[in-house]
Tab-separated table of C-alpha atoms in Angstrom:
chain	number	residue	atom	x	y	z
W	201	UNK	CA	0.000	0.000	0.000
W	202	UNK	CA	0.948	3.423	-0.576
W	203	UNK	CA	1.929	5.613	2.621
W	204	UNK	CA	3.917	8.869	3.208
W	205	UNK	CA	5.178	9.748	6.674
W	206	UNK	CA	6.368	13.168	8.158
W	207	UNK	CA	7.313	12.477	11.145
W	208	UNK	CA	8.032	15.891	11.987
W	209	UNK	CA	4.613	17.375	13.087
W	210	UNK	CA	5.905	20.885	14.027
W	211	UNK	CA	9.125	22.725	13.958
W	212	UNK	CA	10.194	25.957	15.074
W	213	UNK	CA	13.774	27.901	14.163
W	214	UNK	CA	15.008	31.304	14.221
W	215	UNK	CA	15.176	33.444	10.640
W	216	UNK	CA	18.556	32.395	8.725
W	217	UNK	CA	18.869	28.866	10.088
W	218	UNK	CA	18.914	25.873	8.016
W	219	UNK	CA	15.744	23.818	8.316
W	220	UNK	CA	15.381	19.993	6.875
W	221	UNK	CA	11.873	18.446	6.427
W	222	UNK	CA	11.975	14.819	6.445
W	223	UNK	CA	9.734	12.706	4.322
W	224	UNK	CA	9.695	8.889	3.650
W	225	UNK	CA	7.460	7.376	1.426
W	226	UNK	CA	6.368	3.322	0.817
W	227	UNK	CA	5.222	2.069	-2.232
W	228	UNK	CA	5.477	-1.286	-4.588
W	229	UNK	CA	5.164	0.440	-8.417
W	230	UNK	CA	8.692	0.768	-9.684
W	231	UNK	CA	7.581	4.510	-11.896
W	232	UNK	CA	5.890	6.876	-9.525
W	233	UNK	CA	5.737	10.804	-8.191
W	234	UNK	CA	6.634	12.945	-5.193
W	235	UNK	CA	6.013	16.091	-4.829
W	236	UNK	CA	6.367	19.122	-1.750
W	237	UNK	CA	3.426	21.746	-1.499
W	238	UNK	CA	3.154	24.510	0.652
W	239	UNK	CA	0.622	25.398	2.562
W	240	UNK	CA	0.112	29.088	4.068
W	241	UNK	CA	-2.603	30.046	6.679
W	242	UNK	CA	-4.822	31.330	3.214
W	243	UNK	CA	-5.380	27.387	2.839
W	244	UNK	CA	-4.363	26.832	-1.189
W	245	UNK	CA	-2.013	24.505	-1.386
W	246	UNK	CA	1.271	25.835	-3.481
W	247	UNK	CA	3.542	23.446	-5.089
W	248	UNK	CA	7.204	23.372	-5.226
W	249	UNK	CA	7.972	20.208	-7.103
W	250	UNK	CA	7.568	16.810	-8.779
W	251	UNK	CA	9.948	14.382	-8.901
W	252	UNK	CA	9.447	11.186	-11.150
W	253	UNK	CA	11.145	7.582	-9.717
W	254	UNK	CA	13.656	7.744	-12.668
W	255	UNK	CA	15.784	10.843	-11.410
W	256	UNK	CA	17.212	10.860	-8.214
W	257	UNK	CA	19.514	14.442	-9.370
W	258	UNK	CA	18.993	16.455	-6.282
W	259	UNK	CA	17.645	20.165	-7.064
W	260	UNK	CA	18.143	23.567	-5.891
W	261	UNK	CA	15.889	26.448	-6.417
W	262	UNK	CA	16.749	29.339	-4.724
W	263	UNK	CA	16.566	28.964	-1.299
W	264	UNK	CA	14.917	25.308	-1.159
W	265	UNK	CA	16.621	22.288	-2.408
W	266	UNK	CA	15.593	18.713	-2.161
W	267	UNK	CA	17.417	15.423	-1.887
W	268	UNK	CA	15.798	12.007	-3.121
W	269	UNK	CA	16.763	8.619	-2.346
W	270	UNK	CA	15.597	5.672	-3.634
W	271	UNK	CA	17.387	3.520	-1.648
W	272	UNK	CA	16.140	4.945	1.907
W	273	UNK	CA	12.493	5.696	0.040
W	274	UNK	CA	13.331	9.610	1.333
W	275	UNK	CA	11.956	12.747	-0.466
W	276	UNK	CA	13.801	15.304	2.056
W	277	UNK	CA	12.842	19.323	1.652
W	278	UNK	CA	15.749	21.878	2.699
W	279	UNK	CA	14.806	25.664	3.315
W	280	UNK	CA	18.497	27.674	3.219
W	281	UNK	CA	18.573	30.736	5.369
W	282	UNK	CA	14.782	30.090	6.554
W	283	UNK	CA	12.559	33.478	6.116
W	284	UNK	CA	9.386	34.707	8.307
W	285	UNK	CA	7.011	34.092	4.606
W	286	UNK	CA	8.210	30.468	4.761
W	287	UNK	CA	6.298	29.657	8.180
W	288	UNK	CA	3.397	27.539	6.459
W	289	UNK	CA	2.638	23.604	6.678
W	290	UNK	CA	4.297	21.731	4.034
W	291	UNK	CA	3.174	18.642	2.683
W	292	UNK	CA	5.094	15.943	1.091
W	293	UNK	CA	2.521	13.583	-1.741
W	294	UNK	CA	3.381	10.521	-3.508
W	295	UNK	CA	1.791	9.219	-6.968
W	296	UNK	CA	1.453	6.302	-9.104
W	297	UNK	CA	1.738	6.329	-12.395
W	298	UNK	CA	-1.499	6.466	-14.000
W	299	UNK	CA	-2.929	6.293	-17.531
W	300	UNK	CA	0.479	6.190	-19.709
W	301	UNK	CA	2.904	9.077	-17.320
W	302	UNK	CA	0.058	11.111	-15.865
W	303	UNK	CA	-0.535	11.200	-12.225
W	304	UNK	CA	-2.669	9.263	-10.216
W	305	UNK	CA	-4.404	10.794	-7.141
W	306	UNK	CA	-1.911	12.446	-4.367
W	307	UNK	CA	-1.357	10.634	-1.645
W	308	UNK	CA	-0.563	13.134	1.253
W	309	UNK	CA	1.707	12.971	4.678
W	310	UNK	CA	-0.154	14.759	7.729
W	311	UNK	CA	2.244	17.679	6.978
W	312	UNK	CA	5.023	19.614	9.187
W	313	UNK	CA	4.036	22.991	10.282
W	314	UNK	CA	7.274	25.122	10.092
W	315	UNK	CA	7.072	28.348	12.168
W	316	UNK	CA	10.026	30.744	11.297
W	317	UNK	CA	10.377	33.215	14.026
W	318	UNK	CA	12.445	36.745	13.447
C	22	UNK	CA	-4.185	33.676	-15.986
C	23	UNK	CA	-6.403	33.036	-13.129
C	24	UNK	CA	-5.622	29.432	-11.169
C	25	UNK	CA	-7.877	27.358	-9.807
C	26	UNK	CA	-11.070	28.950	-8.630
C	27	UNK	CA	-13.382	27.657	-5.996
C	28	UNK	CA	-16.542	28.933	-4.967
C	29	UNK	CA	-18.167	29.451	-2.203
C	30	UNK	CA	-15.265	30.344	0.301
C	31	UNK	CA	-17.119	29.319	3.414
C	32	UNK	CA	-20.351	27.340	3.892
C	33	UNK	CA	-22.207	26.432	6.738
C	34	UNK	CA	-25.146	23.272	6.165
C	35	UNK	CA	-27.287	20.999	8.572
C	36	UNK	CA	-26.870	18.040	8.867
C	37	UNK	CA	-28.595	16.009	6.652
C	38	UNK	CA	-29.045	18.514	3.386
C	39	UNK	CA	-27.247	18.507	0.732
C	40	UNK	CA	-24.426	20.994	-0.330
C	41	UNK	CA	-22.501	21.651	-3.852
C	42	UNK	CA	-19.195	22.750	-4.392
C	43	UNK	CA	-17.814	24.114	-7.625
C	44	UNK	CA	-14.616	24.382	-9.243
C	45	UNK	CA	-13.194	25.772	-12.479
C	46	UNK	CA	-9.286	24.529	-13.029
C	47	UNK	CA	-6.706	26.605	-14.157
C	48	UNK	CA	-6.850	27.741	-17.799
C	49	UNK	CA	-5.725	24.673	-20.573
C	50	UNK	CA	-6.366	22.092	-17.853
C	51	UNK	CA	-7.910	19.306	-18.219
C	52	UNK	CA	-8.558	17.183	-15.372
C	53	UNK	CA	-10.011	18.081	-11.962
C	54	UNK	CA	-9.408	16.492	-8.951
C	55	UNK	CA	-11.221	16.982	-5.434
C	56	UNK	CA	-9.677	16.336	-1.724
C	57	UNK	CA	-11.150	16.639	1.570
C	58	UNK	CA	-9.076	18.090	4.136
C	59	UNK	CA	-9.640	17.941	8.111
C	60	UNK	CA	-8.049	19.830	10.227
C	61	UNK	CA	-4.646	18.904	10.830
C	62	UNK	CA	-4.591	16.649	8.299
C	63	UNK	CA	-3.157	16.450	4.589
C	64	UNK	CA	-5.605	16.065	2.214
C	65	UNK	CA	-7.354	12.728	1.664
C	66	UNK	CA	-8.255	11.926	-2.553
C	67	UNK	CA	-11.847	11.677	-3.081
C	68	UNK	CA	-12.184	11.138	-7.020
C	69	UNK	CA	-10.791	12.754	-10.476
C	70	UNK	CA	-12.500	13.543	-13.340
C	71	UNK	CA	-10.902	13.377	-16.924
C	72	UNK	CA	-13.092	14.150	-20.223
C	73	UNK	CA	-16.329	14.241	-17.774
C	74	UNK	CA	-15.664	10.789	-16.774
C	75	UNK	CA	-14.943	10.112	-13.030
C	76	UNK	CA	-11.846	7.462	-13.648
C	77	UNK	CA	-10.264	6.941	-10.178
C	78	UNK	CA	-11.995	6.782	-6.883
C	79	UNK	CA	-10.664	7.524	-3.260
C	80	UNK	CA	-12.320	5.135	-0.417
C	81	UNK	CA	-14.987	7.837	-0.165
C	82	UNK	CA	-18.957	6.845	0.405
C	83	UNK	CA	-21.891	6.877	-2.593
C	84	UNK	CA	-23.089	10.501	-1.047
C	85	UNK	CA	-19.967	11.919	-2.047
C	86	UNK	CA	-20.703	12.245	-6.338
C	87	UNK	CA	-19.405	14.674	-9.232
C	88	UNK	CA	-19.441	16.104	-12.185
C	89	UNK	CA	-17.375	17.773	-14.975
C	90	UNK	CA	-18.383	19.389	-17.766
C	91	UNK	CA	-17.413	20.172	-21.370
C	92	UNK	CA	-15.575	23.488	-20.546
C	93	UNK	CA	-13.441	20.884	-18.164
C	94	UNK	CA	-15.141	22.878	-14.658
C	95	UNK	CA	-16.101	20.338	-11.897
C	96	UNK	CA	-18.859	20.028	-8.967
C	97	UNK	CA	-18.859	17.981	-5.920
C	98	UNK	CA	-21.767	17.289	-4.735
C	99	UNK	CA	-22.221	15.606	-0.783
C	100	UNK	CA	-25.650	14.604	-0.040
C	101	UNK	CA	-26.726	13.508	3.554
C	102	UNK	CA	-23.985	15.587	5.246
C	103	UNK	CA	-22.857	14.284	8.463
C	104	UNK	CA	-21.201	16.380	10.823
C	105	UNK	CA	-17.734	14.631	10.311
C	106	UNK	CA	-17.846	16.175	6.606
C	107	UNK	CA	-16.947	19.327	8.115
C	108	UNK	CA	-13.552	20.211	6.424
C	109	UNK	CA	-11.881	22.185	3.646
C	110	UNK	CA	-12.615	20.466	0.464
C	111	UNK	CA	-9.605	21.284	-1.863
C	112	UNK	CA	-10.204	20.992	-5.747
C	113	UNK	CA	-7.041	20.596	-8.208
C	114	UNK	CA	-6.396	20.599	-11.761
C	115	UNK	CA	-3.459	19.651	-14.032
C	116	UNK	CA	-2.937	18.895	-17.267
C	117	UNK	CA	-3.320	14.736	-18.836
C	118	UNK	CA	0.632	15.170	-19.689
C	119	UNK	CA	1.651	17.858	-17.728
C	120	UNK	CA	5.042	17.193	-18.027
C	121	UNK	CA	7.091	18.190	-14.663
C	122	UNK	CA	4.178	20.704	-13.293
C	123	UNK	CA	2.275	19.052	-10.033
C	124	UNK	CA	-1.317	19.784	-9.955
C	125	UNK	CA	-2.301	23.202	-9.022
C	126	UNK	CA	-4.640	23.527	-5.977
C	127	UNK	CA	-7.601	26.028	-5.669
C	128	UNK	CA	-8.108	27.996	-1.989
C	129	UNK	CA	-10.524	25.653	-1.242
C	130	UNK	CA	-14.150	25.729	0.443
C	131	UNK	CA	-14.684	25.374	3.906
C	132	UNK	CA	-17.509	23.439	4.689
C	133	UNK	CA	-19.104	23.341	8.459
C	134	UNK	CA	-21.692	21.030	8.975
C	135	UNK	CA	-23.607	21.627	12.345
């Protein structure tokens, strides 16, 4: 069965630290998704990226980078030099491929509420 | 380009009537999801529509039911609410072979049932 765990349920640093959100995923398909939203106190949820099964490159963008490993089934979130605006809950979401490459439904961790205090 | 729209915002239903939500995805999209979310929760899949056909199915009850329609918008529709259906109820859309791009989530709706 399909399951994503964040263990962390809440976590609270200073602006400018380094935070790391964990996020460890099970599933049997060999070609599937993962993706990180955001979500602020407004409620939408914002996302920040998709990664397929196939590439396990670790990316950067700006301020967040993310580091995927197969071999520990870990989809971990890194906010550099954490902000105020980034205090939101973030969720972590697996998929199975579905219909030929498109996504399946979104299955969703219980989320870790980052608070980012100045 | 507008994103995903929801409407209403907030909504507030006894229990036992019926209540529709509606959704219009993000311009070129095709396929419209919906998610209920409690509180404190991540969102839990309740079905997806593609080319007004609901193809995949969350472990949700009969009362919840949808709908899409030509121009690709989307209704959910929960009949005999219950007061556990209270929650934000989260629509997304995304494109059939959208590439890298995640679905894109509307603000939701916000549904009390008392």
């Amino acid at each position: 069965a399909q399951k994503v765990t964040q263990a962390q349920t809440e976590i609270s640093v200073v602006e400018k630290e380094d935070v790391t959100l964990d996020c460890v995923y099970e599933t049997r398909d060999t070609t599937y998704y993962l993706f990180w939203y955001k979500q602020p106190p407004s409620g939408e949820l914002v996302f920040l990226i998709r990664r397929n099964s196939f590439d396990e490159q670790n990316e950067i963008s700006g301020r967040y980078s993310w580091n995927f490993q197969k071999s520990t089934s870990s989809f971990n979130f890194t906010i550099t030099a954490s902000q105020v605006v980034d205090s939101a809950v973030y969720f972590c979401a697996l998929s199975e491929s579905y219909y030929g490459g498109s996504q399946g439904n979104l299955i969703f961790g219980k989320g870790t509420k980052l608070s980012v205090k100045p | 380009d507008a994103g995903v729209t929801q409407s209403p915002t907030h909504l507030i239903k006894t229990r036992g009537q019926q209540v529709t939500l509606r959704c219009s995805p993000k311009s070129g999209h095709d396929t419209v999801s919906w998610y209920q979310q409690a509180l404190g929760q991540g969102p839990q899949f309740i079905f997806q529509y593609y080319e007004e056909e609901e193809r995949q199915r969350g472990n949700f009850p009969d009362r919840f039911s949808g709908h899409q329609f030509p121009n690709y918008s989307s209704e959910l529709n929960v009949n005999a609410l219950l007061l556990g259906d209270s929650a934000l109820y989260l629509c997304a859309s995304s494109l059939e072979n959208g590439g890298r791009l995640g679905a894109f989530f509307g603000q939701g709706t916000r549904l009390t049932v008392v």
